[in-house]
Amino acid sequence: MSKLYTSVILVVTALALMSNSSGRGSVGNEAVTGAPGESGRTCGAANCHDDGQFDPAVSVELISDASGSVKEAYKPGKIYTTRITVSTSGSPGAYGFQMVALNENGDSMGEWTANDETQVLTLNGRSYIEQAQRISDNVIDVTWESPDSDQGDITFYISANAVNATGSPAGDGSTNSSFTFGYDGTLSTSEQSSNKIEIFPNPAIDEINVINHESANYKILNQQGINVLSGNIFEDQINISQLNAGIYFLRLDSEKEISRFIKI
């Protein structure tokens, strides 16, 4: 056997092994999740984990890092564990995946954080995460930070493999799926508390400070509900020196809540 022929065999073997350890994005610069705008080729395409072995199925869950609970919708600017579970028949030697999160316009959403087993890369202007090596566990956790604002429904497109880990795509299995999460705009109790208008000092003598307000226009009502003072908040302060001692209520134009304070 010639040295040239031996070298070719070694190169082909190395590429085959590489294709089974790293994802298609890093090896072939190819997006294979089945998301809109991709080539349509997936990990189950011909000559690429296409033998239909292990009958894999995949699920994706969004788990709040703050509470540890599974979520059906995302909140803005939050850290989530995106849990991938590959269910199979038989006993695969390893697992792999590639995933992207897109809004309804096909734009990449949020930010991935890689770990020892995964890598983040850009394909077709989108951010993907995939395996960086063979993964031995069928449950794979990756970190995703949601976008800072409401982006509507976000769909996670994923291709997952169950492989025999022989260094060849023969005898492997692959599946593609997608999972959609809506936007959760509700405020938690702590968030509501942090956004509540606060007045200090209370009781006050000559002026009150107002924080967490959205409007600069205010009205101050006495206990009979009569408007006794109005104007604009200046540098988060209202001069109340002209008011008589007593109990008053502050109402801001953009706020439904009325805040109580005492003038002494």
Coordinates of C-alpha atoms in Angstrom, one line a residue:
M1 CA 0.0 0.0 0.0
S2 CA 1.5 3.4 -1.0
K3 CA 2.2 6.1 1.4
L4 CA -0.2 8.4 -0.5
Y5 CA -3.0 5.9 -0.3
T6 CA -2.4 5.4 3.4
S7 CA -2.4 9.1 4.0
V8 CA -5.8 9.4 2.2
I9 CA -7.2 6.6 4.3
L10 CA -6.0 8.3 7.5
V11 CA -7.5 11.7 6.5
V12 CA -10.9 10.2 5.6
T13 CA -11.0 8.2 8.8
A14 CA -10.1 11.4 10.8
L15 CA -12.9 13.3 9.1
A16 CA -15.4 10.6 9.8
L17 CA -14.4 10.5 13.5
M18 CA -14.6 14.3 13.6
S19 CA -18.1 14.4 12.1
N20 CA -19.3 12.1 14.8
S21 CA -17.7 14.1 17.7
S22 CA -18.3 17.7 16.7
G23 CA -21.5 19.2 15.3
R24 CA -22.3 19.8 11.6
G25 CA -22.0 23.5 12.2
S26 CA -18.3 23.4 13.2
V27 CA -17.3 20.6 10.9
G28 CA -19.3 21.4 7.7
N29 CA -20.5 25.0 8.4
E30 CA -24.0 23.6 8.0
A31 CA -27.3 24.4 9.8
V32 CA -29.4 21.2 10.1
T33 CA -32.1 21.9 12.7
G34 CA -34.9 22.0 10.1
A35 CA -35.7 25.6 10.9
P36 CA -37.1 27.9 8.1
G37 CA -34.4 29.4 6.0
E38 CA -32.0 26.4 6.2
S39 CA -31.0 24.2 3.3
G40 CA -33.5 21.5 4.3
R41 CA -30.7 19.0 5.0
T42 CA -30.8 17.5 8.5
C43 CA -28.7 15.1 10.5
G44 CA -31.0 12.4 9.1
A45 CA -30.0 13.1 5.5
A46 CA -28.4 10.5 3.4
N47 CA -25.0 9.4 4.6
C48 CA -25.3 11.3 7.8
H49 CA -26.8 9.4 10.8
D50 CA -29.6 8.1 8.5
D51 CA -29.8 4.4 9.4
G52 CA -32.9 4.9 11.5
Q53 CA -31.4 3.1 14.5
F54 CA -32.4 3.6 18.2
D55 CA -35.7 5.3 17.2
P56 CA -34.7 8.6 18.9
A57 CA -37.3 11.3 20.0
V58 CA -36.3 14.6 21.5
S59 CA -38.0 17.1 23.9
V60 CA -36.9 20.6 25.0
E61 CA -37.9 22.2 28.3
L62 CA -37.4 25.7 29.5
I63 CA -36.4 25.7 33.2
S64 CA -36.1 28.9 35.2
D65 CA -32.7 29.2 36.9
A66 CA -34.3 31.4 39.6
S67 CA -37.1 29.0 40.7
G68 CA -36.1 25.7 39.1
S69 CA -39.6 25.3 37.6
V70 CA -40.5 24.3 34.0
K71 CA -41.9 27.2 32.1
E72 CA -44.3 27.4 29.1
A73 CA -43.3 31.0 28.4
Y74 CA -40.3 33.2 28.8
K75 CA -39.8 36.4 30.7
P76 CA -37.6 39.2 29.3
G77 CA -33.9 39.2 30.2
K78 CA -34.0 36.0 32.3
I79 CA -31.5 33.1 32.4
Y80 CA -33.0 29.6 31.6
T81 CA -31.7 26.1 31.5
T82 CA -32.8 24.6 28.2
R83 CA -33.1 20.9 28.9
I84 CA -32.8 18.6 25.9
T85 CA -33.9 15.0 26.5
V86 CA -33.2 12.4 23.9
S87 CA -35.3 9.2 24.4
T88 CA -34.3 6.1 22.5
S89 CA -34.7 2.4 22.2
G90 CA -31.6 0.2 22.6
S91 CA -28.4 1.5 24.1
P92 CA -26.7 4.3 22.1
G93 CA -23.0 5.0 22.7
A94 CA -23.4 8.8 22.6
Y95 CA -25.7 11.7 21.7
G96 CA -25.4 14.9 19.7
F97 CA -27.6 17.9 18.8
Q98 CA -27.8 21.3 17.1
M99 CA -30.4 23.9 18.2
V100 CA -31.5 27.5 17.3
A101 CA -34.1 29.8 18.8
L102 CA -36.0 32.0 16.3
N103 CA -38.9 34.5 16.5
E104 CA -41.7 34.4 13.9
N105 CA -39.6 36.5 11.5
G106 CA -36.8 34.0 11.6
D107 CA -34.5 36.1 13.6
S108 CA -32.2 34.5 16.2
M109 CA -33.4 35.2 19.7
G110 CA -31.6 35.3 23.0
E111 CA -28.0 34.3 23.9
W112 CA -26.5 30.8 24.3
T113 CA -23.7 30.0 26.8
A114 CA -21.4 27.2 25.9
N115 CA -20.1 24.6 28.4
D116 CA -17.4 21.9 28.2
E117 CA -19.7 19.7 26.0
T118 CA -21.2 22.4 23.7
Q119 CA -20.2 25.3 21.4
V120 CA -21.9 28.4 20.1
L121 CA -21.5 29.4 16.5
T122 CA -23.0 31.7 13.9
L123 CA -24.6 30.1 10.8
N124 CA -26.5 32.2 8.2
G125 CA -26.5 35.1 10.6
R126 CA -28.1 33.1 13.4
S127 CA -26.7 31.9 16.7
Y128 CA -26.7 28.1 17.1
I129 CA -25.6 25.8 19.9
E130 CA -24.4 22.2 19.3
Q131 CA -22.2 19.5 20.8
A132 CA -18.5 20.1 20.8
Q133 CA -17.8 16.4 21.5
R134 CA -19.7 13.2 22.0
I135 CA -22.1 13.5 24.9
S136 CA -22.6 10.4 27.0
D137 CA -25.8 11.5 28.8
N138 CA -29.2 11.6 27.0
V139 CA -30.2 14.7 29.1
I140 CA -28.3 17.8 28.0
D141 CA -28.6 21.1 29.8
V142 CA -27.6 24.3 28.0
T143 CA -27.9 27.9 29.2
W144 CA -30.1 30.4 27.3
E145 CA -30.7 34.1 28.2
S146 CA -34.0 35.4 26.9
P147 CA -34.3 38.7 24.9
D148 CA -34.7 41.9 26.9
S149 CA -38.2 42.6 25.4
D150 CA -41.3 40.9 24.1
Q151 CA -40.4 39.1 20.9
G152 CA -43.7 37.1 20.6
D153 CA -43.5 33.4 20.2
I154 CA -40.0 31.9 20.2
T155 CA -39.5 28.5 18.6
F156 CA -36.5 26.2 19.4
Y157 CA -35.6 24.1 16.4
I158 CA -33.5 21.1 17.2
S159 CA -31.8 18.1 15.5
A160 CA -30.7 15.3 17.8
N161 CA -28.7 12.2 17.2
A162 CA -28.3 8.9 19.0
V163 CA -25.1 7.2 17.8
N164 CA -23.3 4.0 18.2
A165 CA -20.0 5.9 18.7
T166 CA -18.0 3.7 16.3
G167 CA -16.6 6.7 14.4
S168 CA -19.0 6.2 11.4
P169 CA -22.5 7.6 10.8
A170 CA -23.6 4.1 9.9
G171 CA -25.9 2.5 12.5
D172 CA -27.0 5.8 14.0
G173 CA -30.4 7.5 14.3
S174 CA -31.5 11.1 14.1
T175 CA -34.7 13.2 14.7
N176 CA -35.8 16.8 14.3
S177 CA -38.4 18.7 16.2
S178 CA -39.5 22.2 17.3
F179 CA -40.9 23.6 20.5
T180 CA -42.5 27.0 20.9
F181 CA -42.6 29.2 24.0
G182 CA -44.8 32.3 24.3
Y183 CA -44.0 35.6 26.1
D184 CA -44.9 36.0 29.8
G185 CA -45.5 39.7 30.6
T186 CA -46.9 39.2 34.1
L187 CA -44.9 40.5 37.0
S188 CA -43.9 38.3 40.0
T189 CA -44.7 39.5 43.5
S190 CA -41.1 40.7 44.0
E191 CA -41.2 42.5 40.6
Q192 CA -44.5 44.2 41.6
S193 CA -43.0 45.2 44.9
S194 CA -39.9 46.6 43.2
N195 CA -42.1 48.7 40.8
K196 CA -44.4 50.0 43.5
I197 CA -44.3 53.8 44.1
E198 CA -42.4 54.7 47.2
I199 CA -42.7 58.0 49.2
F200 CA -40.1 59.1 51.8
P201 CA -39.7 60.5 54.3
N202 CA -43.1 59.5 55.6
P203 CA -44.2 61.3 57.8
A204 CA -42.7 64.4 56.1
I205 CA -42.4 68.1 56.9
D206 CA -41.6 70.2 53.9
E207 CA -41.1 67.8 50.9
I208 CA -41.5 64.2 49.9
N209 CA -39.4 62.1 47.6
V210 CA -41.1 59.9 45.1
I211 CA -39.4 56.9 43.4
N212 CA -40.5 54.2 40.9
H213 CA -42.8 56.6 39.2
E214 CA -43.5 56.8 35.5
S215 CA -45.4 60.1 35.3
A216 CA -44.2 63.6 36.4
N217 CA -47.8 64.9 36.8
Y218 CA -49.3 64.5 40.2
K219 CA -52.3 65.4 42.3
I220 CA -52.5 65.4 46.1
L221 CA -55.9 64.7 47.7
N222 CA -57.0 65.2 51.2
Q223 CA -59.0 62.7 53.2
Q224 CA -62.2 63.9 51.6
G225 CA -60.9 63.2 48.1
I226 CA -60.5 67.0 47.3
N227 CA -57.5 68.0 45.1
V228 CA -55.4 70.3 47.3
L229 CA -52.2 70.4 45.4
S230 CA -51.1 69.5 41.8
G231 CA -48.1 70.0 39.5
N232 CA -45.1 68.2 38.1
I233 CA -42.6 66.2 40.1
F234 CA -39.1 67.9 39.9
E235 CA -36.1 65.7 40.4
D236 CA -38.3 63.1 42.2
Q237 CA -39.4 65.7 44.8
I238 CA -42.7 67.5 45.7
N239 CA -42.8 70.5 48.0
I240 CA -45.6 70.0 50.5
S241 CA -44.7 72.9 52.9
Q242 CA -47.9 74.7 52.1
L243 CA -50.1 71.8 53.2
N244 CA -51.6 71.6 56.7
A245 CA -50.7 68.8 58.9
G246 CA -52.8 65.7 58.2
I247 CA -53.2 62.6 56.0
Y248 CA -52.9 62.9 52.2
F249 CA -53.0 60.8 49.1
L250 CA -50.6 61.1 46.1
R251 CA -52.0 60.2 42.7
L252 CA -49.9 60.1 39.5
D253 CA -51.4 60.4 36.1
S254 CA -49.9 57.1 34.7
E255 CA -50.4 55.1 37.9
K256 CA -53.6 53.4 39.1
E257 CA -52.3 53.2 42.6
I258 CA -52.8 56.0 45.2
S259 CA -50.0 56.3 47.8
R260 CA -50.7 57.6 51.3
F261 CA -48.4 59.9 53.3
I262 CA -48.6 62.1 56.4
K263 CA -47.7 65.8 56.6
I264 CA -46.5 66.9 60.0

